[in-house]
Coordinates of C-alpha atoms in Angstrom, one line a residue:
X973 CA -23.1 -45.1 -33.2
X974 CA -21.5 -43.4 -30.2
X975 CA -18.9 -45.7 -28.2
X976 CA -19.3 -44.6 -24.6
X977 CA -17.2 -45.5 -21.8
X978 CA -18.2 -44.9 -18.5
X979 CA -15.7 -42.7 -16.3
X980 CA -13.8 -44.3 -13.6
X981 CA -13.9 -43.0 -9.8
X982 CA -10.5 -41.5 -9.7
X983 CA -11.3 -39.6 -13.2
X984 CA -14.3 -38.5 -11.2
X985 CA -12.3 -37.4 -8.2
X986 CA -9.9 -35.0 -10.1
X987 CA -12.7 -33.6 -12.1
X988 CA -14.9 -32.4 -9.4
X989 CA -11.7 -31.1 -7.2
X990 CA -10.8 -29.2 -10.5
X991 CA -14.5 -27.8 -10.8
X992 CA -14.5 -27.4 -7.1
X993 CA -11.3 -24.9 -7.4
X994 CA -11.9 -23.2 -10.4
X995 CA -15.6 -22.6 -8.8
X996 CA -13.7 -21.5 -5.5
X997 CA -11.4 -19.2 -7.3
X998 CA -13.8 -17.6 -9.5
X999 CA -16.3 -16.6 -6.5
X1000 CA -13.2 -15.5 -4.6
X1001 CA -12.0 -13.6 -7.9
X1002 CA -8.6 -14.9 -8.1
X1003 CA -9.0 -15.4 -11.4
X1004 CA -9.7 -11.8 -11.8
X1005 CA -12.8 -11.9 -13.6
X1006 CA -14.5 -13.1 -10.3
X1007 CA -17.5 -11.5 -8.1
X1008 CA -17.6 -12.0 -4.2
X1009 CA -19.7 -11.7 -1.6
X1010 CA -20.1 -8.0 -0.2
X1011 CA -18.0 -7.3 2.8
X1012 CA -18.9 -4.5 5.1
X1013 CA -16.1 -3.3 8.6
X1014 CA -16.9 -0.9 11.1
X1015 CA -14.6 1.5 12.3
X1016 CA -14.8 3.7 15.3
X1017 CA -14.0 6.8 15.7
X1018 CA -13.4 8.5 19.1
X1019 CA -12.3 12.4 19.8
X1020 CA -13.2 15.7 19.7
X1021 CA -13.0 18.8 17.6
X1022 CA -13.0 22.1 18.3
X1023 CA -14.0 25.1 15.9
X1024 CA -14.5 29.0 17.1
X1025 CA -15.4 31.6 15.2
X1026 CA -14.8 35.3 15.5
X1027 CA -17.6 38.1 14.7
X1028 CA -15.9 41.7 14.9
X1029 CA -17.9 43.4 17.4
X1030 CA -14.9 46.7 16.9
X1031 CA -12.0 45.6 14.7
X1032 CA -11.4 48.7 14.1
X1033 CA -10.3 52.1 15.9
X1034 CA -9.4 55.6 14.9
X1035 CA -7.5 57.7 17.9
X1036 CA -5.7 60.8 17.2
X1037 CA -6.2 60.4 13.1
X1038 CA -4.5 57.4 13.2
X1039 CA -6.5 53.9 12.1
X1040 CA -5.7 50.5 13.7
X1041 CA -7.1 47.2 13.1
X1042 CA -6.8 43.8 14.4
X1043 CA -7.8 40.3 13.1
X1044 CA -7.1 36.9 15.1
X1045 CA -5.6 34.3 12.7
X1046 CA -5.1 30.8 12.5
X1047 CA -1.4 30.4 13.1
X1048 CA -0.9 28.5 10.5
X1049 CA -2.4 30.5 8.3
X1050 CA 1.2 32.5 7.3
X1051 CA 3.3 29.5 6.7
X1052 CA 2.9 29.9 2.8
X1053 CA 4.2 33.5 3.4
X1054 CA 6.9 32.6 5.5
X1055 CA 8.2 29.7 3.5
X1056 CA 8.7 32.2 0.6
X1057 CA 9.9 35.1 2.5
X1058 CA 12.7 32.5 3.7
X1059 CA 13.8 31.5 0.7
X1060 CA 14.5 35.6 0.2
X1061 CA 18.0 36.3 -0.6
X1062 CA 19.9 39.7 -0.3
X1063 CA 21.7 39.3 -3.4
X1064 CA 20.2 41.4 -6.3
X1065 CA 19.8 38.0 -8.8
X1066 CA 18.9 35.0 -7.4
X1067 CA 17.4 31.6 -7.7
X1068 CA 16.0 29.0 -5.9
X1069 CA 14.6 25.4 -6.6
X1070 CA 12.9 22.8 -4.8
X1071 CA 13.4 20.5 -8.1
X1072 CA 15.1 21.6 -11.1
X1073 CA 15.8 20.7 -14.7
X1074 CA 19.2 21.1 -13.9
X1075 CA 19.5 18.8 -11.1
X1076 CA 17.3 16.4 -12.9
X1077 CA 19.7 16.0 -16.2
X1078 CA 22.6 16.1 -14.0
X1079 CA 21.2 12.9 -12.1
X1080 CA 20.4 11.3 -15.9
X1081 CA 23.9 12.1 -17.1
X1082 CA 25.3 10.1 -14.3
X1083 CA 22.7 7.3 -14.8
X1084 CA 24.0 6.9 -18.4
X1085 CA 27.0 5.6 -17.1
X1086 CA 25.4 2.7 -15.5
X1087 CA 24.6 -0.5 -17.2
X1088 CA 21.1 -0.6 -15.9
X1089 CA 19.3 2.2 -13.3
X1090 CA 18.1 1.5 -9.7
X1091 CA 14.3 1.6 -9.3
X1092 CA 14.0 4.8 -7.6
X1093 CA 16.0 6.2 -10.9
X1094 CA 13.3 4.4 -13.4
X1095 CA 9.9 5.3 -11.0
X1096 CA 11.2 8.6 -10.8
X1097 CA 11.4 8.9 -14.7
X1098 CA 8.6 7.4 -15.2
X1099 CA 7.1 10.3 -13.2
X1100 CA 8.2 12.9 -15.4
X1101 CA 7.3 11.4 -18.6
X1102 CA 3.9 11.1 -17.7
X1103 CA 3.4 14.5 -16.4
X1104 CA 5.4 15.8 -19.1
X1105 CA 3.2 14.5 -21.5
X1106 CA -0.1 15.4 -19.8
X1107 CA -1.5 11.5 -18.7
X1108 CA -1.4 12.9 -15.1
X1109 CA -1.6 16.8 -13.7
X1110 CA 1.0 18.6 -11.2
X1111 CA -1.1 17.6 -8.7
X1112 CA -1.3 13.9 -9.6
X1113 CA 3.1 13.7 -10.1
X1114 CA 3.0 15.5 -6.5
X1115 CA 1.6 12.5 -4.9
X1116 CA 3.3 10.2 -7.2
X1117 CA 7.1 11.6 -6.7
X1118 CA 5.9 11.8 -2.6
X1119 CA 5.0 7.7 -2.1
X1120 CA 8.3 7.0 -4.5
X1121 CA 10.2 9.2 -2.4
X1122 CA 8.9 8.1 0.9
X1123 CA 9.3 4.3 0.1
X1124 CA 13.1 4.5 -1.3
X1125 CA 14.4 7.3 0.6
X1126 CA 11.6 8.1 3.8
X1127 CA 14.0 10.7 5.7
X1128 CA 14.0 12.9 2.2
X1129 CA 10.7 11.9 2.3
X1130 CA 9.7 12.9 5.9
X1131 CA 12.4 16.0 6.1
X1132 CA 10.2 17.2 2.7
X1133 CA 6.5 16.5 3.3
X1134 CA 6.5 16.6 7.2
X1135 CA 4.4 19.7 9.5
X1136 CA 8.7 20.1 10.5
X1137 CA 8.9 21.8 6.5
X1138 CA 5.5 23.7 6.7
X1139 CA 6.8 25.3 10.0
X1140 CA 10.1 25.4 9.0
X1141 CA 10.0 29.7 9.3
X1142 CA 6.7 30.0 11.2
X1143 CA 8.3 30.8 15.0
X1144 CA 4.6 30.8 16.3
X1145 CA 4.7 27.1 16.5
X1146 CA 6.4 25.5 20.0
X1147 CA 6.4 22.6 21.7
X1148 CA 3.9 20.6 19.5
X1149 CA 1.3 23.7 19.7
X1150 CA 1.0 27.1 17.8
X1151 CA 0.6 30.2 19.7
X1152 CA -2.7 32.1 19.8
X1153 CA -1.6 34.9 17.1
X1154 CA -3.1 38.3 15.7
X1155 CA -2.4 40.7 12.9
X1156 CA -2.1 44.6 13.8
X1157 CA -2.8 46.8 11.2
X1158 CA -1.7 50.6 11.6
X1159 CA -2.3 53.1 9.0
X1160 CA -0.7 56.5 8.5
X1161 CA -2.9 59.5 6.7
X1162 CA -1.1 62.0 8.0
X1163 CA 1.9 63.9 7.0
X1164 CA 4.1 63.2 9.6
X1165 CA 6.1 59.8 10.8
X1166 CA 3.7 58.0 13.6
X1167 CA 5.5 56.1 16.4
X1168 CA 3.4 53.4 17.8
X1169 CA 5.0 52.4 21.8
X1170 CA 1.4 51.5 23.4
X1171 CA 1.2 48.4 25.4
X1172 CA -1.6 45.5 24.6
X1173 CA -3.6 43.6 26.6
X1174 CA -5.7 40.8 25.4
X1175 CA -8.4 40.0 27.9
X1176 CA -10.6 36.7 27.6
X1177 CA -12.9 36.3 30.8
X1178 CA -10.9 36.5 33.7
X1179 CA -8.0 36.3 31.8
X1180 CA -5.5 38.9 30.4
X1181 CA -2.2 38.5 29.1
X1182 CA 0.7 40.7 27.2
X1183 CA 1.9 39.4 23.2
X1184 CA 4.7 37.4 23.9
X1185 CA 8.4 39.4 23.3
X1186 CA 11.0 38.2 20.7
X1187 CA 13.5 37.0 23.7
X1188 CA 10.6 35.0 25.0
X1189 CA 9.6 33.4 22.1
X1190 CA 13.4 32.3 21.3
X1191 CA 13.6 31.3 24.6
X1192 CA 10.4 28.9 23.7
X1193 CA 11.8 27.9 20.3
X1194 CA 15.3 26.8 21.8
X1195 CA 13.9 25.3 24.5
X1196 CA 11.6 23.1 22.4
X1197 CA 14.6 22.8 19.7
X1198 CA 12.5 23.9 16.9
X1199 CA 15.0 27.4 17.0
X1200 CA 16.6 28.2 13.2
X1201 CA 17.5 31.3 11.3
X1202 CA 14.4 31.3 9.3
X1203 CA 12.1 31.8 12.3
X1204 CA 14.6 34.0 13.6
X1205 CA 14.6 36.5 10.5
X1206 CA 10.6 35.9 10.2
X1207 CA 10.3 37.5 14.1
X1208 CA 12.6 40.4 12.8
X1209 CA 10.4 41.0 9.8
X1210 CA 6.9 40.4 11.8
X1211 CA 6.6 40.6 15.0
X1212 CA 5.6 43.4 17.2
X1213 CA 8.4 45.3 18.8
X1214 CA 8.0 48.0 21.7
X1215 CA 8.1 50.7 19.0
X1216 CA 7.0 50.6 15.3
X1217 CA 8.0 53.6 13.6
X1218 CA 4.7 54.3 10.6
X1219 CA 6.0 56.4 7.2
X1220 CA 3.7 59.3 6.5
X1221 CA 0.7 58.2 4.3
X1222 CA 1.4 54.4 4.9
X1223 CA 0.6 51.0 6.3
X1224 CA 2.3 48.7 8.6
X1225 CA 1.0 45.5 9.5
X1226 CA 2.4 43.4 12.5
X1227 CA 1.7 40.4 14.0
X1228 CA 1.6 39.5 17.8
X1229 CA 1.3 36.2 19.5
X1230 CA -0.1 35.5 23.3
X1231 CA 0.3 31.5 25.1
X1232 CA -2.6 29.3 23.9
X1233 CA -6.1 30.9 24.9
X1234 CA -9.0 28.9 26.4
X1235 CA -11.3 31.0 25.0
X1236 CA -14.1 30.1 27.7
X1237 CA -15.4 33.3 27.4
X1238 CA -18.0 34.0 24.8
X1239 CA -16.0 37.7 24.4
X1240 CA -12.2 38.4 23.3
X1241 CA -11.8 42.2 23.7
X1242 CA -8.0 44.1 23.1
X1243 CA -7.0 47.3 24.3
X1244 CA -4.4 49.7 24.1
X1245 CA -3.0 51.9 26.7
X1246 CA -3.9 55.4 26.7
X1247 CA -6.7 54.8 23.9
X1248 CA -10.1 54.5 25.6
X1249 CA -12.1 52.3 22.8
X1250 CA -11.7 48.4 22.7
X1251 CA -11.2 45.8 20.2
X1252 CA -14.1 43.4 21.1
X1253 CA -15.0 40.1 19.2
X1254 CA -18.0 37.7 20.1
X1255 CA -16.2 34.0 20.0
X1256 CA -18.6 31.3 18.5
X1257 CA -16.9 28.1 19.6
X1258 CA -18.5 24.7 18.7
X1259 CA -16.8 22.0 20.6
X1260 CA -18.0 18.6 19.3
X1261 CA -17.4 15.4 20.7
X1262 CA -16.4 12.1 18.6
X1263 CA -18.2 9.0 19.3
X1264 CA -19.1 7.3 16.3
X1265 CA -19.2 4.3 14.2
X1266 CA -18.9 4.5 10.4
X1267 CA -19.7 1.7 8.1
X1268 CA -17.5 0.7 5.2
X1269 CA -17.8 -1.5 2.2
X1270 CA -14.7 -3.3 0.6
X1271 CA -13.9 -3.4 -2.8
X1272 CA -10.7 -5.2 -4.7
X1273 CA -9.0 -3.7 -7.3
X1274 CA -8.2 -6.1 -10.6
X1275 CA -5.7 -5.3 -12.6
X1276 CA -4.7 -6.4 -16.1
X1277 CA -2.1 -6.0 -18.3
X1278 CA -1.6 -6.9 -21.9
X1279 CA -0.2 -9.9 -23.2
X1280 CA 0.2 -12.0 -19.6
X1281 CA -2.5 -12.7 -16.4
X1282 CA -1.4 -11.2 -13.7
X1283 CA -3.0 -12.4 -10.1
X1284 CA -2.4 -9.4 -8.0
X1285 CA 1.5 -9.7 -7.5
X1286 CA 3.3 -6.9 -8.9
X1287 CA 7.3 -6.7 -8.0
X1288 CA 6.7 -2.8 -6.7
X1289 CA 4.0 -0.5 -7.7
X1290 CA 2.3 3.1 -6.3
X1291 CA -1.2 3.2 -6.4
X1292 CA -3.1 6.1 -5.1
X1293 CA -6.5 8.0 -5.6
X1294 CA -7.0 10.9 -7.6
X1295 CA -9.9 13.4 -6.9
X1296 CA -10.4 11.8 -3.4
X1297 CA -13.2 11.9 -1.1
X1298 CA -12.0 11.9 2.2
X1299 CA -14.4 9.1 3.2
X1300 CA -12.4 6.7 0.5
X1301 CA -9.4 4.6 1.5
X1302 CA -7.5 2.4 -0.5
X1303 CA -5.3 -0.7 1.2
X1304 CA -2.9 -2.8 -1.1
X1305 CA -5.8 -4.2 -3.6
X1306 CA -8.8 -3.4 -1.3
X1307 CA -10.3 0.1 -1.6
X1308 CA -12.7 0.8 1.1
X1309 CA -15.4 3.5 0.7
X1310 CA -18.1 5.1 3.4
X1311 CA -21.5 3.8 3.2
X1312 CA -23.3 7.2 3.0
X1313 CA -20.5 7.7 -0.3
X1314 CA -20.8 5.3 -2.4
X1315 CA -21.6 7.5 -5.5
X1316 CA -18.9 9.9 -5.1
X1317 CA -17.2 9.5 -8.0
X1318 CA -12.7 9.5 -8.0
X1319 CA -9.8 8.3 -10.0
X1320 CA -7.3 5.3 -8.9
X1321 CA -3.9 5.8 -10.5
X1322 CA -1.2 3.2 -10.4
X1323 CA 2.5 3.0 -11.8
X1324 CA 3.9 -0.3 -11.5
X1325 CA 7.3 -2.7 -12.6
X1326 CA 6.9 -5.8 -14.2
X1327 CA 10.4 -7.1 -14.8
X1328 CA 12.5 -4.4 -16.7
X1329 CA 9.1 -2.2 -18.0
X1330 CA 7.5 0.5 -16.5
X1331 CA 3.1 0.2 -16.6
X1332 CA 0.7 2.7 -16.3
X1333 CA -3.0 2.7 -15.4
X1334 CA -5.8 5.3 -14.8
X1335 CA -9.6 4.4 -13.9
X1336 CA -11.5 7.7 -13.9
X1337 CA -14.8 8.6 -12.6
X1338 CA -15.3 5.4 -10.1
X1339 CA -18.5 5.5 -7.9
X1340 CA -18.4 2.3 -5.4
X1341 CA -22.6 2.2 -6.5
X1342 CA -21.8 0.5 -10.2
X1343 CA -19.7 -2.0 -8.4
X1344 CA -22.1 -3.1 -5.9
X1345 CA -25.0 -5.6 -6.5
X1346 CA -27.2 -5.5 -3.0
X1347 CA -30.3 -7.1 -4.2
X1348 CA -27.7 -10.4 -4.9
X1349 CA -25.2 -9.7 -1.9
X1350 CA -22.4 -9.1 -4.8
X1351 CA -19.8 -7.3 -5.8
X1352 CA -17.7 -6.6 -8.8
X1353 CA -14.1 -6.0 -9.2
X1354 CA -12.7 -2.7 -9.7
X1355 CA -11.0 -2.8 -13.0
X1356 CA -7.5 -0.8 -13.7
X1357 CA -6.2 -1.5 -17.4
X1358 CA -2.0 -1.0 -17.6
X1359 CA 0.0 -0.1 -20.2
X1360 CA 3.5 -0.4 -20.6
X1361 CA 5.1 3.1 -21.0
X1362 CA 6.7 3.0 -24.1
X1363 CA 9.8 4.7 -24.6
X1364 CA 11.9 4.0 -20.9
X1365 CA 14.1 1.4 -20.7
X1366 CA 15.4 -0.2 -17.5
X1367 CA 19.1 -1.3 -19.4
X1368 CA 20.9 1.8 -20.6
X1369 CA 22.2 1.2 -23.7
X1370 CA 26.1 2.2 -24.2

């Protein structure tokens, strides 16, 4: 026979505030295991872009047996080239290294005579042992080394990663602005050295102006204090002088820069003087205007780790998305990902420190549509699984 005893009142009061919590925390998924109502935001966006177009009309001209051509360019277009034509060195053998395995076991050898590394030291290691054994590509350590950089050290960071590096030798970028800029190509069949002393005029509309001289484009970069040897030596290298002496049977390519240009016109035409034929472009410019509202859905990222619960509360960790549609967004633990993009599919990456030990964690091939449940108004947790990176230690050992 079962002896049952009824339950008092305050044994009923703690028991439904327990249920009430755990009920609370499970729908909120604090726990971690927990669903929650779908949450949409709105964000405006409010602008304009502008894109043009060029379509060669005459690019090209042949006067006297000598070819010319001329392209517009995006002036950006050259900083690769003239980031590399900077690091150019007169000396017959030479190196040169953004990061090296020297400087790297340098910084290890003085780390061994502390007692324990700083964080920077152990996220920074913890970098190269995972790209050095393949768990993440170049690409991947890239943005890994560049969010530990920028949160321990953000004016290496910014001095690295910022437009001032990618225009660090272009001298076609002043005041905020890059310079409308063309490429002159002049090709020598002949036998003979060509000298080339013609003036240019680029004519858009009503509007015609000269390419900018060296002198006046220093005077632009100093005045805009954006003036340094590398932009100096790339204008001695490539940009059009009064005279440009051709070799027999040879190519020279030159650029040349004019202020900003409207571009109103639906025509861009370039001539020489003394040469009768025109350079003449037709300009397709779409102008769009930016008055939108997008629709975004929030997700929550649940992480777990083996052999303790964690609730969200890491001491320091970089998370980031690999493979990244640039309609996806990712907040502390919230991702956020564009209605119309739900089943793009991308990776979330995330290094973190728990006490003295390095995790690691990769979710791959994540679409937001296997997380949502819109016939119930739910949605799932975002799981990321960390492992502990075996093999770095925190303490060094003497």
């Amino acid at each position: 026979m079962i002896n049952y005893k009824p339950m008092t009142m305050r044994k009923v009061f703690v028991i439904s505030i327990v249920m009430m919590i755990s009920a609370t925390l499970y729908s909120q998924g604090i726990l971690g295991f927990g669903e929650r109502k779908i949450k949409k935001l709105e964000v405006k966006e409010d602008g304009f872009k502008i894109e043009m177009n060029f379509s060669p009309v005459i690019d090209e001209i042949e006067n006297n047996g000598i070819l010319y051509k001329i392209s517009p360019l995006s002036p950006d277009e050259p900083n690769s080239k003239f980031i590399y034509e900077s690091l150019l060195n007169g000396q017959l053998s030479y190196s040169g290294f953004q990061s090296s395995r020297h400087s790297y076991f340098q910084k290890k050898q003085k780390r061994k005579r502390k007692r324990e590394k700083s964080d920077f030291d152990f996220f920074l290691e913890g970098a190269f042992f995972l790209v050095d054994r393949g768990m993440i590509d170049n690409k991947e350590f890239d943005e890994l080394s560049k969010q530990i950089l920028y949160h321990f050290d953000f004016e290496t960071a910014d001095e690295k990663y910022s437009i001032d590096r990618l225009i660090v030798a272009n001298p076609y970028y002043v005041y905020e602005k890059y310079l409308s800029l063309f490429k002159l190509e002049i090709t020598n069949p002949t036998n003979r050295v060509f000298l080339f002393d013609k003036q240019i005029f680029i004519q858009s509309g009503n509007t015609a102006l000269r390419p900018l001289s060296n002198d006046v484009i220093v005077d632009l970069l100093q005045n805009s204090n954006l003036i340094n040897l590398y932009k100096l030596l790339t204008l001695e290298r490539h940009n059009l002088n009064d005279i440009i002496v051709v070799p027999p049977r040879a190519k020279v390519e030159k650029y040349f820069a004019a202020v900003p240009i409207d571009f109103k016109n639906s025509t861009l035409e370039i001539s020489f003087v003394g040469i009768e034929n025109r350079f003449q472009w037709n300009i397709e410019k779409e102008e769009v205007k930016i008055d939108e509202l997008f629709t975004y859905f929030e997700f929550y990222i649940d992480r777990s780790y083996p052999g303790f619960i964690s609730y969200g509360d890491v001491e320091l960790e970089f998370m980031f998305l690999s493979d990244n549609p640039n309609s996806i967004y990712l907040g502390d633990s919230e991702l956020f990902i564009g209605e119309l993009d739900l089943s793009k599919q991308f990776n979330i990456l995330s290094l973190s420190l728990q006490g003295d030990e390095l995790y690691f964690g990769k979710s791959e091939n994540i679409n937001g549509n296997e997380y949502l449940e819109k016939n119930m108004t739910r949605r799932k947790p975002i799981p990321i699984s960390l492992k502990k990176i075996e093999g770095l230690e925190k303490k060094v050992k003497n």
